Amino acid sequence: MTQILPSTETNQPLLYPHNNSNPTITSMDVQDSPRKSYWRCSKQDFFPEPSFKDLSSYRTALSQICPRLKDRLLSRSTETHELVTLRRESENPMQKCLTWWDLMWMSFGSVVGSGIFVITGQEARDNAGPAIVLSYALSGFSALLSVFCYTEFAVEIPVAGGSFSYLRVELGDFIAYLAAGNILLEAIIGAAGLGRSWSSYFASMINSKNPDFMRIKIDSFADGFNLLDPLAVVVLLVANSIAMSGTKRTSFLNWIASIATAFIIAFIIVVGFIHFKSSNLVPYFPKGAEGVFVSAAVVYWAYTGFDMVATMAEETKNPSRDIPIGLVGSMSIITVIYCLMAMALTGMVKYTEIDPNAAFSVAFAQIGMNWATYLVSICALKGMTTSLMVGSLGQGRYTTQIARSHMIPPWFARVHPKTGTPINATLLTTILSAIVAFFSSLDVLSSVFSICTLLIFMLLAVALLVRRYYVKDVTSKNDSVTFFVSLFTIVGSSIGVTALWNSGVRGWIGYVVASVIWCSGTLGISLLHKHRVPKVWGVPLVPWLPSLSIAMNVFLLGSLDYEAFLRFIICSAVMILYYLMIGVHATYDVAHQNPKETEAEEGR
């Protein structure tokens, strides 16, 4: 059975097999003949585009930067281009070896790290109190809305690029590049932070009085960069080497470790409820609703990581079945687990007596189970290790798809013929993460927390609405105007609610007005004709759930501090400069290659 969807570029339909929404790509489709060395390295491998043929060609390209930039800003990719044409850049296919079981445990291993053990105690004591359970439920619901959007795109466009490919198809090259660049930067910094955390946690188990005793101090270096951490580098190299050795092997090791962790977490929850005291839950809202919302914005970071799993769609055997079960199922279970763990902690210990630095370990010590603190430590170390492994898989595949589009040199798009993994792309992210982890302290790394995760979650919800209700050259002018006015109304009212909350306004009138405006914008979209309806799996209650996802992500964005936005602006400026000097010319050349050649490739 075949699903027919209209193209985003023309009025011609696109054909996809109904059983897995993924054209069959064999080694004959992506391999060049004769076989070339994987490790070849020349200027042609890095910059094969005509604009970089010589200095004269590059000067000519720079002189045409304005029309080329306009072309890139207005153009969008197509599903066929992402699914078929770009994969030829990898020369070898990625192996389809993952099932819903693998995806579910990869999501568990990526999301359930050390954060739940650290953030819960801090927020329960300082803000939410026993209502930290509601904070986790609220954040989990917001994360689940984003998972819905990711899942629909991953089923329809099962490629390695994840959000980069989805945004490129619906919102264009430039927004996709800017979003992908920032999320890769955040992933690299996050991996470096996990490496430093791993070494700190391991060192504290040996010498709790000096967690820096395994680091090398260089007095001549500036503070924050003077404690060299070779153990963090080793941990990163080992985790990333496993990821490069094979996707199935990494998945197997991850789910073995994650199942062990699940048993430890079950033990923590059971013991917590055995020693549960209802008197510890009074008062339930020590700082009111404000404390719950503030904590929800913080504990949201305990749910991040599932976006890396969405990049594994290209290696999934049956995307239409496995991705919804793996992603939606795992995030639903994780939300329940987080709520139960938070309830067990606040029931075991009065929230005012929770240790913010080692909440669960100290809680077990207070009930006379000192030996259980080692279980918590092992669970935290395991969580960081699996987060590094799954994160490495996701980072490599993000980088691969970006390289396939020629936004960065296509040398990084190659897939190794034996391992079936993008070794070049993974090496790039590994080396960068290791360098950052070797020099930078946790304080420095935590100060550059990115807003890009929430921004991409918001953009994906916007892209989903665009995908359902707007098709270029197909949607009528009146419907197009109604759609974009309604969309701006949704975003504007969401920003309004966020501004009211952050300014300290607690009166109900402003929030009611903003909510009515939000509802009117969503209702305006719901009255429009849907140009695309997914035949396999789709987000329910469209446009209401994507619209709610936009509102919640905007609200959480408003909780971030000034430094996060400043870092985003600076990094984005650097990325835009690179795009203007290199990216726009490379992608322009690829988009305007011989039309007959492009048509032949997409026909294959």
Coordinates of C-alpha atoms in Angstrom, one line a residue, residues 132-401:
I132 CA 8.1 18.5 43.4
V133 CA 6.1 15.6 42.2
L134 CA 3.8 18.0 40.4
S135 CA 6.9 19.8 38.9
Y136 CA 8.0 16.5 37.4
A137 CA 4.6 15.7 36.1
L138 CA 4.3 19.1 34.5
S139 CA 7.7 18.9 32.9
G140 CA 7.1 15.4 31.8
F141 CA 3.9 16.4 30.1
S142 CA 5.7 19.2 28.2
A143 CA 8.5 16.7 27.2
L144 CA 5.8 14.2 26.0
L145 CA 4.3 16.9 23.8
S146 CA 7.7 17.4 22.1
V147 CA 8.1 13.6 21.9
F148 CA 4.8 13.4 19.9
C149 CA 6.1 16.0 17.4
Y150 CA 9.5 14.2 17.1
T151 CA 7.7 10.8 16.6
E152 CA 5.5 12.0 13.8
F153 CA 8.4 13.5 11.9
A154 CA 10.7 10.5 12.6
V155 CA 8.0 8.1 11.2
E156 CA 7.5 10.2 8.1
I157 CA 11.1 11.2 7.5
P158 CA 13.3 8.4 9.1
V159 CA 16.8 9.9 8.5
A160 CA 19.8 10.4 10.7
G161 CA 19.5 14.1 11.0
G162 CA 16.6 14.3 13.4
S163 CA 15.3 17.8 14.0
F164 CA 17.8 19.2 11.5
S165 CA 16.1 17.3 8.6
Y166 CA 12.6 18.0 9.9
L167 CA 13.2 21.7 10.1
R168 CA 15.0 21.8 6.8
V169 CA 12.0 20.3 5.1
E170 CA 9.4 22.5 6.7
L171 CA 11.1 25.8 7.7
G172 CA 14.1 25.9 5.3
D173 CA 17.9 25.6 5.3
F174 CA 18.8 28.6 7.4
I175 CA 16.6 27.9 10.4
A176 CA 17.6 24.2 10.3
Y177 CA 21.3 25.1 10.1
L178 CA 21.1 27.6 13.0
A179 CA 19.1 25.2 15.2
A180 CA 21.3 22.2 14.4
G181 CA 24.5 24.2 15.0
N182 CA 23.4 25.3 18.4
I183 CA 22.1 21.9 19.5
L184 CA 25.4 20.3 18.4
L185 CA 27.3 22.9 20.4
E186 CA 25.1 22.1 23.4
A187 CA 25.6 18.4 23.0
I188 CA 29.4 18.8 22.8
I189 CA 29.4 21.0 26.0
G190 CA 27.0 18.6 27.6
A191 CA 29.2 15.6 26.9
A192 CA 32.2 17.4 28.3
G193 CA 30.2 18.3 31.4
L194 CA 29.1 14.7 31.8
G195 CA 32.8 13.6 31.5
R196 CA 33.8 16.0 34.2
S197 CA 30.8 15.0 36.4
W198 CA 31.8 11.3 35.9
S199 CA 35.3 11.9 37.1
S200 CA 34.1 14.1 40.0
Y201 CA 31.6 11.4 41.2
F202 CA 34.2 8.6 40.9
A203 CA 36.8 10.6 42.7
S204 CA 34.4 11.5 45.5
M205 CA 33.6 7.8 46.0
I206 CA 37.3 7.3 46.7
N207 CA 38.0 10.5 48.6
S208 CA 34.9 12.4 49.5
K209 CA 36.9 15.3 51.0
N210 CA 38.7 16.2 47.8
P211 CA 36.8 15.4 44.5
D212 CA 39.6 17.1 42.5
F213 CA 42.5 14.9 43.7
M214 CA 42.6 13.0 40.4
R215 CA 43.0 16.3 38.4
I216 CA 46.2 18.1 37.5
K217 CA 46.4 21.7 38.7
I218 CA 48.3 24.2 36.5
D219 CA 48.7 27.4 38.5
S220 CA 49.6 29.5 35.4
F221 CA 46.2 28.8 33.8
A222 CA 43.2 31.0 34.5
D223 CA 40.7 29.9 37.1
G224 CA 38.1 27.5 35.7
F225 CA 40.6 26.1 33.2
N226 CA 43.5 25.2 35.5
L227 CA 42.3 21.8 36.6
L228 CA 43.2 19.4 33.8
D229 CA 41.0 16.2 33.8
P230 CA 42.6 13.3 32.0
L231 CA 40.0 10.8 33.5
A232 CA 37.2 12.8 31.9
V233 CA 39.0 12.5 28.5
V234 CA 39.4 8.7 29.0
V235 CA 35.7 8.2 29.8
L236 CA 34.7 10.2 26.7
L237 CA 37.1 8.3 24.5
V238 CA 35.8 4.9 25.8
A239 CA 32.1 5.8 25.5
N240 CA 32.5 7.2 22.0
S241 CA 34.7 4.3 20.9
I242 CA 31.9 1.9 21.8
A243 CA 29.5 4.1 19.8
M244 CA 31.8 4.0 16.8
S245 CA 32.3 0.2 17.0
G246 CA 28.6 -0.5 16.1
T247 CA 25.1 0.6 16.7
K248 CA 23.7 -2.7 17.8
R249 CA 26.7 -3.4 20.1
T250 CA 26.1 0.0 21.8
S251 CA 22.4 -0.7 22.1
F252 CA 23.0 -4.1 23.7
L253 CA 25.4 -2.7 26.3
N254 CA 23.1 0.2 27.0
W255 CA 20.0 -1.9 27.6
I256 CA 21.9 -4.4 29.8
A257 CA 23.1 -1.4 32.0
S258 CA 19.7 0.3 31.9
I259 CA 17.9 -2.8 33.0
A260 CA 20.2 -3.1 36.0
T261 CA 19.5 0.6 36.7
A262 CA 15.8 0.0 36.5
F263 CA 16.1 -2.7 39.3
I264 CA 18.1 -0.3 41.5
I265 CA 15.5 2.5 40.9
A266 CA 12.7 0.0 41.8
F267 CA 14.5 -0.8 45.0
I268 CA 14.9 2.9 45.8
I269 CA 11.1 3.5 45.2
V270 CA 10.0 0.4 47.2
V271 CA 12.3 1.3 50.2
G272 CA 11.1 4.9 50.1
F273 CA 7.4 3.9 50.3
I274 CA 8.1 1.4 53.1
H275 CA 9.6 4.3 55.1
F276 CA 7.0 6.8 53.9
K277 CA 5.5 9.2 56.4
S278 CA 2.5 11.3 55.4
S279 CA 3.5 14.0 57.9
N280 CA 6.5 14.8 55.8
L281 CA 4.2 16.1 53.0
V282 CA 2.9 19.0 55.2
P283 CA 3.0 21.7 54.0
Y284 CA 2.6 20.4 50.4
F285 CA 3.0 23.8 48.7
P286 CA 5.6 25.7 50.9
K287 CA 6.0 28.4 48.2
G288 CA 2.7 28.0 46.4
A289 CA 2.2 27.5 42.7
E290 CA 5.2 29.7 41.9
G291 CA 7.6 27.2 43.6
V292 CA 6.1 24.4 41.5
F293 CA 6.5 26.3 38.2
V294 CA 10.0 27.4 39.0
S295 CA 11.1 23.8 39.8
A296 CA 9.3 22.5 36.7
A297 CA 11.6 24.7 34.6
V298 CA 14.6 23.3 36.3
V299 CA 13.7 19.6 36.5
Y300 CA 12.8 19.7 32.8
W301 CA 16.5 19.2 32.0
A302 CA 16.1 15.7 33.6
Y303 CA 14.0 14.8 30.6
T304 CA 16.3 15.9 27.8
G305 CA 18.2 13.4 25.7
F306 CA 15.3 11.7 23.8
D307 CA 16.0 14.0 20.8
M308 CA 19.3 12.1 20.3
V309 CA 17.3 8.8 20.1
A310 CA 15.1 10.3 17.3
T311 CA 18.3 10.5 15.1
M312 CA 18.4 6.7 15.1
A313 CA 15.4 6.5 12.8
E314 CA 17.5 5.6 9.8
E315 CA 18.8 2.5 11.6
T316 CA 15.4 1.4 12.8
K317 CA 14.0 -1.7 11.1
N318 CA 10.3 -0.6 11.1
P319 CA 10.1 3.1 11.9
S320 CA 6.3 3.4 11.7
R321 CA 5.9 0.8 14.5
D322 CA 9.2 1.0 16.5
I323 CA 9.6 4.7 16.9
P324 CA 6.2 5.5 18.5
I325 CA 6.5 2.5 20.9
G326 CA 10.1 3.3 21.7
L327 CA 9.9 7.1 22.2
V328 CA 6.4 7.7 23.5
G329 CA 6.4 4.5 25.6
S330 CA 9.7 5.2 27.2
M331 CA 9.0 8.8 28.0
S332 CA 5.7 7.9 29.6
I333 CA 7.4 5.3 31.8
I334 CA 10.2 7.8 32.6
T335 CA 7.7 10.4 33.7
V336 CA 6.0 7.9 36.1
I337 CA 9.4 6.8 37.5
Y338 CA 10.5 10.4 38.1
C339 CA 7.3 11.2 40.0
L340 CA 7.5 8.0 42.1
M341 CA 11.2 8.7 43.0
A342 CA 10.3 12.3 44.0
M343 CA 7.4 11.1 46.0
A344 CA 9.5 8.4 47.7
L345 CA 12.2 11.0 48.7
T346 CA 9.8 13.6 50.1
G347 CA 7.9 10.9 51.9
M348 CA 11.0 9.4 53.4
V349 CA 12.6 12.7 54.6
K350 CA 11.1 16.1 55.5
Y351 CA 11.8 18.5 52.6
T352 CA 13.6 20.9 54.9
E353 CA 16.0 18.1 55.9
I354 CA 16.9 17.0 52.4
D355 CA 20.5 17.3 51.5
P356 CA 20.6 19.3 48.3
N357 CA 23.9 17.8 47.1
A358 CA 23.3 14.1 47.8
A359 CA 19.5 13.8 48.5
F360 CA 19.0 10.1 48.1
S361 CA 22.3 9.0 49.6
V362 CA 21.7 11.1 52.8
A363 CA 18.1 10.0 52.9
F364 CA 19.1 6.3 53.0
A365 CA 21.7 7.1 55.7
Q366 CA 19.0 8.8 57.8
I367 CA 17.0 5.6 57.9
G368 CA 20.1 3.5 58.7
M369 CA 20.8 2.0 55.3
N370 CA 24.3 3.4 54.7
W371 CA 25.2 0.6 52.3
A372 CA 22.4 1.7 49.9
T373 CA 24.4 4.9 49.2
Y374 CA 26.7 2.8 47.0
L375 CA 23.7 1.7 44.9
V376 CA 22.8 5.4 44.3
S377 CA 26.4 6.2 43.3
I378 CA 26.6 3.2 41.0
C379 CA 23.2 4.1 39.4
A380 CA 24.4 7.7 38.9
L381 CA 27.7 6.6 37.3
K382 CA 25.9 4.2 35.0
G383 CA 23.4 6.9 34.0
M384 CA 26.2 9.2 33.0
T385 CA 27.9 6.5 31.1
T386 CA 24.9 5.4 29.1
S387 CA 24.0 9.1 28.5
L388 CA 27.5 9.5 27.0
M389 CA 27.1 6.4 24.8
V390 CA 23.7 7.3 23.4
G391 CA 24.6 11.0 23.2
S392 CA 27.6 10.0 21.1
L393 CA 25.4 8.1 18.7
G394 CA 23.0 11.0 18.3
Q395 CA 25.8 13.6 17.9
G396 CA 27.4 11.6 15.2
R397 CA 24.2 11.2 13.2
Y398 CA 23.3 14.9 13.6
T399 CA 26.7 15.7 12.2
T400 CA 26.4 13.2 9.4
Q401 CA 23.2 14.7 8.1

